[in-house]
Amino acid sequence: MQILLVEDDLPLATGLKHALKKQGYAVNHVETGTACLQTIGIDRPDIVILDLGLPDLDGLDVLKQLGNIASSLPVLVLTARSSSDEKVLGLDSGADDYLAKPFEMTELLARLRVFERRLSSTNSSTITIKNVTLDINEHLVTVDNNEIELSRKEYMLLKSLMENIGKIQTRSKLESRLYGWNEEVASNAIEVHIHHLRKKLGVNFIKTVRGVGYKVDVKSEKADTL
Ligand code: CA
């Protein structure tokens, strides 16, 4: 899950980045509305967290422009403006949700989980493929009904694959979902996570598409159906 954070308050942005990364989100940060709009065209995130009080453009204008260039992109607005009139204005301008500053981190994380659920192709809070079930609300994974321990990155990687069942996820796409722009990523980082996931899920659950990436299929290989 890749989040674009648009926030000019640097201490707040740093705190948010830290907390979101801890949850396994890949977070990219820009400080201006212009940078936000430019970024959307180049590296489209899954969710935008947008501060309305920006130094260059009015956040509501940014919101409208985002609606024009990426209408399906979910936007969570953060703002110190909290009168209910402005709340309605924000939602009318295309925000999917609205959080008034100051807010609790737990509240922001809860809202993000709602977005994640909406973004999931299944429209349900759990995805089950073969003997593996992923619960998006609880961030937990079971194999044959037994809960397994995954790191945040492993969880996010598995989620990307399970949400895109049957579709190949390229290594670079997976990397952009797991790591922000400035994060040091070892060239074999995805392979290492896949290796760990296979130890926990069984070797056949995630298929390697040689030279391209990985996928999870509904159909079992012959070897699985014995
Ligand atoms: Ca601001």
PDB file of C-alpha atoms and ligand atoms in Angstrom:
ATOM      1  CA  MET A   1       0.000   0.000   0.000  1.00  0.00           C
ATOM      2  CA  GLN A   2       1.615   3.221  -1.123  1.00  0.00           C
ATOM      3  CA  ILE A   3       0.596   6.497   0.530  1.00  0.00           C
ATOM      4  CA  LEU A   4       1.423   9.983  -0.726  1.00  0.00           C
ATOM      5  CA  LEU A   5       1.544  12.389   2.209  1.00  0.00           C
ATOM      6  CA  VAL A   6       1.102  16.070   1.278  1.00  0.00           C
ATOM      7  CA  GLU A   7       1.978  18.120   4.340  1.00  0.00           C
ATOM      8  CA  ASP A   8       4.100  21.246   4.792  1.00  0.00           C
ATOM      9  CA  ASP A   9       4.407  20.929   8.574  1.00  0.00           C
ATOM     10  CA  LEU A  10       7.690  19.022   8.695  1.00  0.00           C
ATOM     11  CA  PRO A  11       7.640  17.806  12.316  1.00  0.00           C
ATOM     12  CA  LEU A  12       4.107  16.479  11.777  1.00  0.00           C
ATOM     13  CA  ALA A  13       5.062  14.917   8.432  1.00  0.00           C
ATOM     14  CA  THR A  14       8.101  13.215   9.975  1.00  0.00           C
ATOM     15  CA  GLY A  15       6.007  11.792  12.810  1.00  0.00           C
ATOM     16  CA  LEU A  16       3.332  10.561  10.406  1.00  0.00           C
ATOM     17  CA  LYS A  17       5.872   8.975   8.062  1.00  0.00           C
ATOM     18  CA  HIS A  18       7.461   7.161  10.954  1.00  0.00           C
ATOM     19  CA  ALA A  19       4.160   5.876  12.340  1.00  0.00           C
ATOM     20  CA  LEU A  20       2.815   4.831   8.933  1.00  0.00           C
ATOM     21  CA  LYS A  21       6.030   3.035   7.979  1.00  0.00           C
ATOM     22  CA  LYS A  22       5.842   1.136  11.232  1.00  0.00           C
ATOM     23  CA  GLN A  23       2.468  -0.177  10.046  1.00  0.00           C
ATOM     24  CA  GLY A  24       4.083  -1.407   6.831  1.00  0.00           C
ATOM     25  CA  TYR A  25       2.835   1.329   4.515  1.00  0.00           C
ATOM     26  CA  ALA A  26       5.182   2.748   1.896  1.00  0.00           C
ATOM     27  CA  VAL A  27       5.059   6.510   2.437  1.00  0.00           C
ATOM     28  CA  ASN A  28       6.217   9.209   0.058  1.00  0.00           C
ATOM     29  CA  HIS A  29       6.130  12.798   1.214  1.00  0.00           C
ATOM     30  CA  VAL A  30       5.805  16.104  -0.623  1.00  0.00           C
ATOM     31  CA  GLU A  31       5.389  19.554   0.902  1.00  0.00           C
ATOM     32  CA  THR A  32       3.427  21.422  -1.753  1.00  0.00           C
ATOM     33  CA  GLY A  33       0.265  21.077  -3.832  1.00  0.00           C
ATOM     34  CA  THR A  34       2.262  21.460  -7.035  1.00  0.00           C
ATOM     35  CA  ALA A  35       4.579  18.612  -6.084  1.00  0.00           C
ATOM     36  CA  CYS A  36       1.535  16.509  -5.207  1.00  0.00           C
ATOM     37  CA  LEU A  37      -0.078  17.021  -8.617  1.00  0.00           C
ATOM     38  CA  GLN A  38       3.197  16.363 -10.453  1.00  0.00           C
ATOM     39  CA  THR A  39       3.793  13.200  -8.481  1.00  0.00           C
ATOM     40  CA  ILE A  40       0.382  11.719  -9.204  1.00  0.00           C
ATOM     41  CA  GLY A  41       1.189  11.618 -12.905  1.00  0.00           C
ATOM     42  CA  ILE A  42       4.503   9.851 -12.394  1.00  0.00           C
ATOM     43  CA  ASP A  43       4.108   7.435  -9.498  1.00  0.00           C
ATOM     44  CA  ARG A  44       0.481   6.959  -8.619  1.00  0.00           C
ATOM     45  CA  PRO A  45      -0.100   6.103  -4.953  1.00  0.00           C
ATOM     46  CA  ASP A  46      -2.963   4.013  -3.577  1.00  0.00           C
ATOM     47  CA  ILE A  47      -4.088   6.747  -1.179  1.00  0.00           C
ATOM     48  CA  VAL A  48      -3.363  10.472  -0.765  1.00  0.00           C
ATOM     49  CA  ILE A  49      -3.283  12.098   2.671  1.00  0.00           C
ATOM     50  CA  LEU A  50      -3.716  15.794   1.911  1.00  0.00           C
ATOM     51  CA  ASP A  51      -3.243  18.747   4.233  1.00  0.00           C
ATOM     52  CA  LEU A  52      -5.498  21.620   3.143  1.00  0.00           C
ATOM     53  CA  GLY A  53      -3.268  24.440   4.406  1.00  0.00           C
ATOM     54  CA  LEU A  54      -0.452  24.274   1.869  1.00  0.00           C
ATOM     55  CA  PRO A  55       2.108  27.005   1.093  1.00  0.00           C
ATOM     56  CA  ASP A  56       1.523  27.242  -2.663  1.00  0.00           C
ATOM     57  CA  LEU A  57      -1.980  26.164  -3.669  1.00  0.00           C
ATOM     58  CA  ASP A  58      -5.200  26.007  -1.685  1.00  0.00           C
ATOM     59  CA  GLY A  59      -5.727  22.408  -0.599  1.00  0.00           C
ATOM     60  CA  LEU A  60      -9.312  22.481  -1.875  1.00  0.00           C
ATOM     61  CA  ASP A  61      -8.019  23.402  -5.356  1.00  0.00           C
ATOM     62  CA  VAL A  62      -5.526  20.553  -5.178  1.00  0.00           C
ATOM     63  CA  LEU A  63      -8.410  18.288  -4.229  1.00  0.00           C
ATOM     64  CA  LYS A  64     -10.459  19.420  -7.251  1.00  0.00           C
ATOM     65  CA  GLN A  65      -7.530  18.923  -9.607  1.00  0.00           C
ATOM     66  CA  LEU A  66      -6.885  15.477  -8.161  1.00  0.00           C
ATOM     67  CA  GLY A  67     -10.531  14.706  -8.910  1.00  0.00           C
ATOM     68  CA  ASN A  68      -9.924  15.687 -12.540  1.00  0.00           C
ATOM     69  CA  ILE A  69      -6.729  13.759 -13.144  1.00  0.00           C
ATOM     70  CA  ALA A  70      -7.295  10.744 -10.900  1.00  0.00           C
ATOM     71  CA  SER A  71     -10.965  10.586  -9.971  1.00  0.00           C
ATOM     72  CA  SER A  72     -10.816   7.130  -8.417  1.00  0.00           C
ATOM     73  CA  LEU A  73      -7.842   7.933  -6.197  1.00  0.00           C
ATOM     74  CA  PRO A  74      -8.942   8.009  -2.543  1.00  0.00           C
ATOM     75  CA  VAL A  75      -8.072  11.198  -0.674  1.00  0.00           C
ATOM     76  CA  LEU A  76      -8.044  11.608   3.086  1.00  0.00           C
ATOM     77  CA  VAL A  77      -7.998  15.284   3.996  1.00  0.00           C
ATOM     78  CA  LEU A  78      -6.132  16.529   7.073  1.00  0.00           C
ATOM     79  CA  THR A  79      -6.764  20.025   8.209  1.00  0.00           C
ATOM     80  CA  ALA A  80      -6.796  22.489  11.044  1.00  0.00           C
ATOM     81  CA  ARG A  81      -9.941  23.978   9.532  1.00  0.00           C
ATOM     82  CA  SER A  82     -12.595  22.081  11.347  1.00  0.00           C
ATOM     83  CA  SER A  83     -15.882  23.940  11.175  1.00  0.00           C
ATOM     84  CA  SER A  84     -18.604  21.725   9.792  1.00  0.00           C
ATOM     85  CA  ASP A  85     -19.150  24.063   6.795  1.00  0.00           C
ATOM     86  CA  GLU A  86     -15.595  23.475   5.691  1.00  0.00           C
ATOM     87  CA  LYS A  87     -15.974  19.787   6.290  1.00  0.00           C
ATOM     88  CA  VAL A  88     -18.876  19.669   3.863  1.00  0.00           C
ATOM     89  CA  LEU A  89     -16.923  21.797   1.385  1.00  0.00           C
ATOM     90  CA  GLY A  90     -13.999  19.360   1.552  1.00  0.00           C
ATOM     91  CA  LEU A  91     -16.202  16.357   0.978  1.00  0.00           C
ATOM     92  CA  ASP A  92     -17.990  18.145  -1.878  1.00  0.00           C
ATOM     93  CA  SER A  93     -14.624  18.857  -3.477  1.00  0.00           C
ATOM     94  CA  GLY A  94     -13.867  15.167  -3.694  1.00  0.00           C
ATOM     95  CA  ALA A  95     -12.353  14.160  -0.380  1.00  0.00           C
ATOM     96  CA  ASP A  96     -13.286  10.627   0.616  1.00  0.00           C
ATOM     97  CA  ASP A  97     -12.718  11.277   4.279  1.00  0.00           C
ATOM     98  CA  TYR A  98     -11.789  14.100   6.574  1.00  0.00           C
ATOM     99  CA  LEU A  99      -9.737  14.300   9.750  1.00  0.00           C
ATOM    100  CA  ALA A 100      -9.417  17.512  11.780  1.00  0.00           C
ATOM    101  CA  LYS A 101      -6.093  18.375  13.416  1.00  0.00           C
ATOM    102  CA  PRO A 102      -5.102  17.549  16.049  1.00  0.00           C
ATOM    103  CA  PHE A 103      -5.987  13.887  15.647  1.00  0.00           C
ATOM    104  CA  GLU A 104      -4.955  10.641  17.256  1.00  0.00           C
ATOM    105  CA  MET A 105      -2.726   8.353  15.224  1.00  0.00           C
ATOM    106  CA  THR A 106      -5.023   5.428  16.024  1.00  0.00           C
ATOM    107  CA  GLU A 107      -7.879   7.359  14.404  1.00  0.00           C
ATOM    108  CA  LEU A 108      -5.863   7.953  11.237  1.00  0.00           C
ATOM    109  CA  LEU A 109      -4.875   4.272  11.080  1.00  0.00           C
ATOM    110  CA  ALA A 110      -8.500   3.210  11.518  1.00  0.00           C
ATOM    111  CA  ARG A 111      -9.552   5.479   8.624  1.00  0.00           C
ATOM    112  CA  LEU A 112      -6.758   4.079   6.452  1.00  0.00           C
ATOM    113  CA  ARG A 113      -7.966   0.539   7.109  1.00  0.00           C
ATOM    114  CA  VAL A 114     -11.400   1.571   5.843  1.00  0.00           C
ATOM    115  CA  PHE A 115      -9.737   2.825   2.645  1.00  0.00           C
ATOM    116  CA  GLU A 116      -7.760  -0.395   2.320  1.00  0.00           C
ATOM    117  CA  ARG A 117     -10.935  -2.395   2.579  1.00  0.00           C
ATOM    118  CA  ARG A 118     -12.624  -0.267  -0.078  1.00  0.00           C
ATOM    119  CA  LEU A 119      -9.613  -0.575  -2.367  1.00  0.00           C
ATOM    120  CA  SER A 120      -9.555  -4.307  -2.041  1.00  0.00           C
ATOM    121  CA  SER A 121     -11.044  -5.959  -5.097  1.00  0.00           C
ATOM    122  CA  THR A 122     -13.007  -8.328  -2.910  1.00  0.00           C
ATOM    123  CA  ASN A 123     -15.123  -5.690  -1.139  1.00  0.00           C
ATOM    124  CA  SER A 124     -14.880  -7.760   1.961  1.00  0.00           C
ATOM    125  CA  SER A 125     -12.562  -7.548   4.903  1.00  0.00           C
ATOM    126  CA  THR A 126     -11.115 -10.995   4.319  1.00  0.00           C
ATOM    127  CA  ILE A 127      -9.614 -12.657   1.257  1.00  0.00           C
ATOM    128  CA  THR A 128      -9.371 -16.432   1.163  1.00  0.00           C
ATOM    129  CA  ILE A 129      -7.360 -18.247  -1.493  1.00  0.00           C
ATOM    130  CA  LYS A 130      -6.866 -21.982  -1.104  1.00  0.00           C
ATOM    131  CA  ASN A 131      -5.915 -22.557   2.541  1.00  0.00           C
ATOM    132  CA  VAL A 132      -4.732 -18.998   3.180  1.00  0.00           C
ATOM    133  CA  THR A 133      -6.967 -16.260   4.617  1.00  0.00           C
ATOM    134  CA  LEU A 134      -5.930 -12.635   4.960  1.00  0.00           C
ATOM    135  CA  ASP A 135      -7.947 -10.400   7.279  1.00  0.00           C
ATOM    136  CA  ILE A 136      -7.523  -6.752   6.278  1.00  0.00           C
ATOM    137  CA  ASN A 137      -9.193  -5.329   9.399  1.00  0.00           C
ATOM    138  CA  GLU A 138      -7.106  -7.327  11.809  1.00  0.00           C
ATOM    139  CA  HIS A 139      -3.943  -7.397   9.676  1.00  0.00           C
ATOM    140  CA  LEU A 140      -3.654 -11.108  10.256  1.00  0.00           C
ATOM    141  CA  VAL A 141      -3.123 -14.172   8.126  1.00  0.00           C
ATOM    142  CA  THR A 142      -4.144 -17.744   8.770  1.00  0.00           C
ATOM    143  CA  VAL A 143      -3.038 -20.938   7.064  1.00  0.00           C
ATOM    144  CA  ASP A 144      -5.429 -23.848   7.551  1.00  0.00           C
ATOM    145  CA  ASN A 145      -7.114 -21.692  10.225  1.00  0.00           C
ATOM    146  CA  ASN A 146      -3.876 -21.319  12.182  1.00  0.00           C
ATOM    147  CA  GLU A 147      -2.631 -17.785  12.637  1.00  0.00           C
ATOM    148  CA  ILE A 148       0.882 -17.200  11.334  1.00  0.00           C
ATOM    149  CA  GLU A 149       3.304 -14.416  12.227  1.00  0.00           C
ATOM    150  CA  LEU A 150       4.297 -12.130   9.374  1.00  0.00           C
ATOM    151  CA  SER A 151       6.417  -8.998   9.392  1.00  0.00           C
ATOM    152  CA  ARG A 152       4.640  -5.841   8.161  1.00  0.00           C
ATOM    153  CA  LYS A 153       6.432  -6.013   4.823  1.00  0.00           C
ATOM    154  CA  GLU A 154       5.581  -9.682   4.377  1.00  0.00           C
ATOM    155  CA  TYR A 155       1.948  -8.906   5.160  1.00  0.00           C
ATOM    156  CA  MET A 156       1.802  -6.021   2.664  1.00  0.00           C
ATOM    157  CA  LEU A 157       3.501  -8.102  -0.011  1.00  0.00           C
ATOM    158  CA  LEU A 158       1.099 -10.994   0.475  1.00  0.00           C
ATOM    159  CA  LYS A 159      -1.847  -8.601   0.467  1.00  0.00           C
ATOM    160  CA  SER A 160      -0.754  -7.084  -2.875  1.00  0.00           C
ATOM    161  CA  LEU A 161      -0.541 -10.557  -4.393  1.00  0.00           C
ATOM    162  CA  MET A 162      -3.821 -11.859  -2.958  1.00  0.00           C
ATOM    163  CA  GLU A 163      -5.760  -8.745  -3.958  1.00  0.00           C
ATOM    164  CA  ASN A 164      -4.544  -9.199  -7.503  1.00  0.00           C
ATOM    165  CA  ILE A 165      -5.288 -12.869  -7.831  1.00  0.00           C
ATOM    166  CA  GLY A 166      -4.213 -14.339 -11.152  1.00  0.00           C
ATOM    167  CA  LYS A 167      -2.391 -11.145 -12.152  1.00  0.00           C
ATOM    168  CA  ILE A 168       1.383 -10.947 -12.272  1.00  0.00           C
ATOM    169  CA  GLN A 169       2.822  -8.338  -9.917  1.00  0.00           C
ATOM    170  CA  THR A 170       6.178  -7.121 -11.197  1.00  0.00           C
ATOM    171  CA  ARG A 171       9.077  -6.769  -8.838  1.00  0.00           C
ATOM    172  CA  SER A 172       9.170  -2.977  -9.334  1.00  0.00           C
ATOM    173  CA  LYS A 173       5.440  -2.648  -8.665  1.00  0.00           C
ATOM    174  CA  LEU A 174       5.779  -4.644  -5.462  1.00  0.00           C
ATOM    175  CA  GLU A 175       8.785  -2.566  -4.419  1.00  0.00           C
ATOM    176  CA  SER A 176       6.856   0.669  -4.895  1.00  0.00           C
ATOM    177  CA  ARG A 177       4.052  -0.739  -2.698  1.00  0.00           C
ATOM    178  CA  LEU A 178       6.495  -1.683   0.051  1.00  0.00           C
ATOM    179  CA  TYR A 179       9.099   1.073   0.075  1.00  0.00           C
ATOM    180  CA  GLY A 180       9.079   4.873  -0.117  1.00  0.00           C
ATOM    181  CA  TRP A 181      11.288   6.841  -2.531  1.00  0.00           C
ATOM    182  CA  ASN A 182      14.084   7.503  -0.084  1.00  0.00           C
ATOM    183  CA  GLU A 183      14.275   4.094   1.480  1.00  0.00           C
ATOM    184  CA  GLU A 184      17.343   2.006   0.799  1.00  0.00           C
ATOM    185  CA  VAL A 185      16.099  -1.161  -0.833  1.00  0.00           C
ATOM    186  CA  ALA A 186      18.391  -4.125  -1.319  1.00  0.00           C
ATOM    187  CA  SER A 187      18.165  -5.389  -4.904  1.00  0.00           C
ATOM    188  CA  ASN A 188      16.934  -8.759  -3.669  1.00  0.00           C
ATOM    189  CA  ALA A 189      14.553  -7.389  -1.001  1.00  0.00           C
ATOM    190  CA  ILE A 190      11.400  -8.739  -2.646  1.00  0.00           C
ATOM    191  CA  GLU A 191      12.991 -12.169  -3.217  1.00  0.00           C
ATOM    192  CA  VAL A 192      13.947 -12.314   0.445  1.00  0.00           C
ATOM    193  CA  HIS A 193      10.392 -11.492   1.573  1.00  0.00           C
ATOM    194  CA  ILE A 194       8.984 -14.066  -0.859  1.00  0.00           C
ATOM    195  CA  HIS A 195      11.399 -16.647   0.488  1.00  0.00           C
ATOM    196  CA  HIS A 196      10.190 -15.991   4.042  1.00  0.00           C
ATOM    197  CA  LEU A 197       6.546 -16.054   2.961  1.00  0.00           C
ATOM    198  CA  ARG A 198       7.032 -19.424   1.260  1.00  0.00           C
ATOM    199  CA  LYS A 199       8.465 -20.863   4.439  1.00  0.00           C
ATOM    200  CA  LYS A 200       5.284 -19.830   6.232  1.00  0.00           C
ATOM    201  CA  LEU A 201       2.680 -20.466   3.503  1.00  0.00           C
ATOM    202  CA  GLY A 202       4.150 -23.444   1.696  1.00  0.00           C
ATOM    203  CA  VAL A 203       6.301 -23.250  -1.406  1.00  0.00           C
ATOM    204  CA  ASN A 204       3.503 -23.471  -3.991  1.00  0.00           C
ATOM    205  CA  PHE A 205       1.208 -20.664  -2.865  1.00  0.00           C
ATOM    206  CA  ILE A 206       3.163 -17.836  -4.510  1.00  0.00           C
ATOM    207  CA  LYS A 207       4.253 -18.563  -8.066  1.00  0.00           C
ATOM    208  CA  THR A 208       7.383 -17.099  -9.584  1.00  0.00           C
ATOM    209  CA  VAL A 209       6.945 -15.774 -13.101  1.00  0.00           C
ATOM    210  CA  ARG A 210      10.528 -15.943 -14.192  1.00  0.00           C
ATOM    211  CA  GLY A 211      12.095 -12.610 -15.097  1.00  0.00           C
ATOM    212  CA  VAL A 212       8.831 -10.732 -14.453  1.00  0.00           C
ATOM    213  CA  GLY A 213       7.516 -11.097 -10.939  1.00  0.00           C
ATOM    214  CA  TYR A 214       5.108 -13.107  -8.844  1.00  0.00           C
ATOM    215  CA  LYS A 215       1.474 -14.106  -8.655  1.00  0.00           C
ATOM    216  CA  VAL A 216      -1.058 -16.049  -6.670  1.00  0.00           C
ATOM    217  CA  ASP A 217      -3.486 -18.251  -8.613  1.00  0.00           C
ATOM    218  CA  VAL A 218      -6.862 -19.736  -7.780  1.00  0.00           C
ATOM    219  CA  LYS A 219      -6.138 -22.934  -9.629  1.00  0.00           C
ATOM    220  CA  SER A 220      -3.901 -25.382  -7.921  1.00  0.00           C
ATOM    221  CA  GLU A 221      -0.925 -26.814  -9.709  1.00  0.00           C
ATOM    222  CA  LYS A 222      -1.082 -30.551 -10.169  1.00  0.00           C
ATOM    223  CA  ALA A 223       1.391 -31.016  -7.364  1.00  0.00           C
ATOM    224  CA  ASP A 224      -1.006 -29.323  -4.919  1.00  0.00           C
ATOM    225  CA  THR A 225      -3.983 -31.511  -5.708  1.00  0.00           C
ATOM    226  CA  LEU A 226      -2.541 -34.851  -4.700  1.00  0.00           C
TER     227      LEU A 226
HETATM  228 CA    CA B   1      -0.214  23.019   6.586  1.00  0.00          CA
END
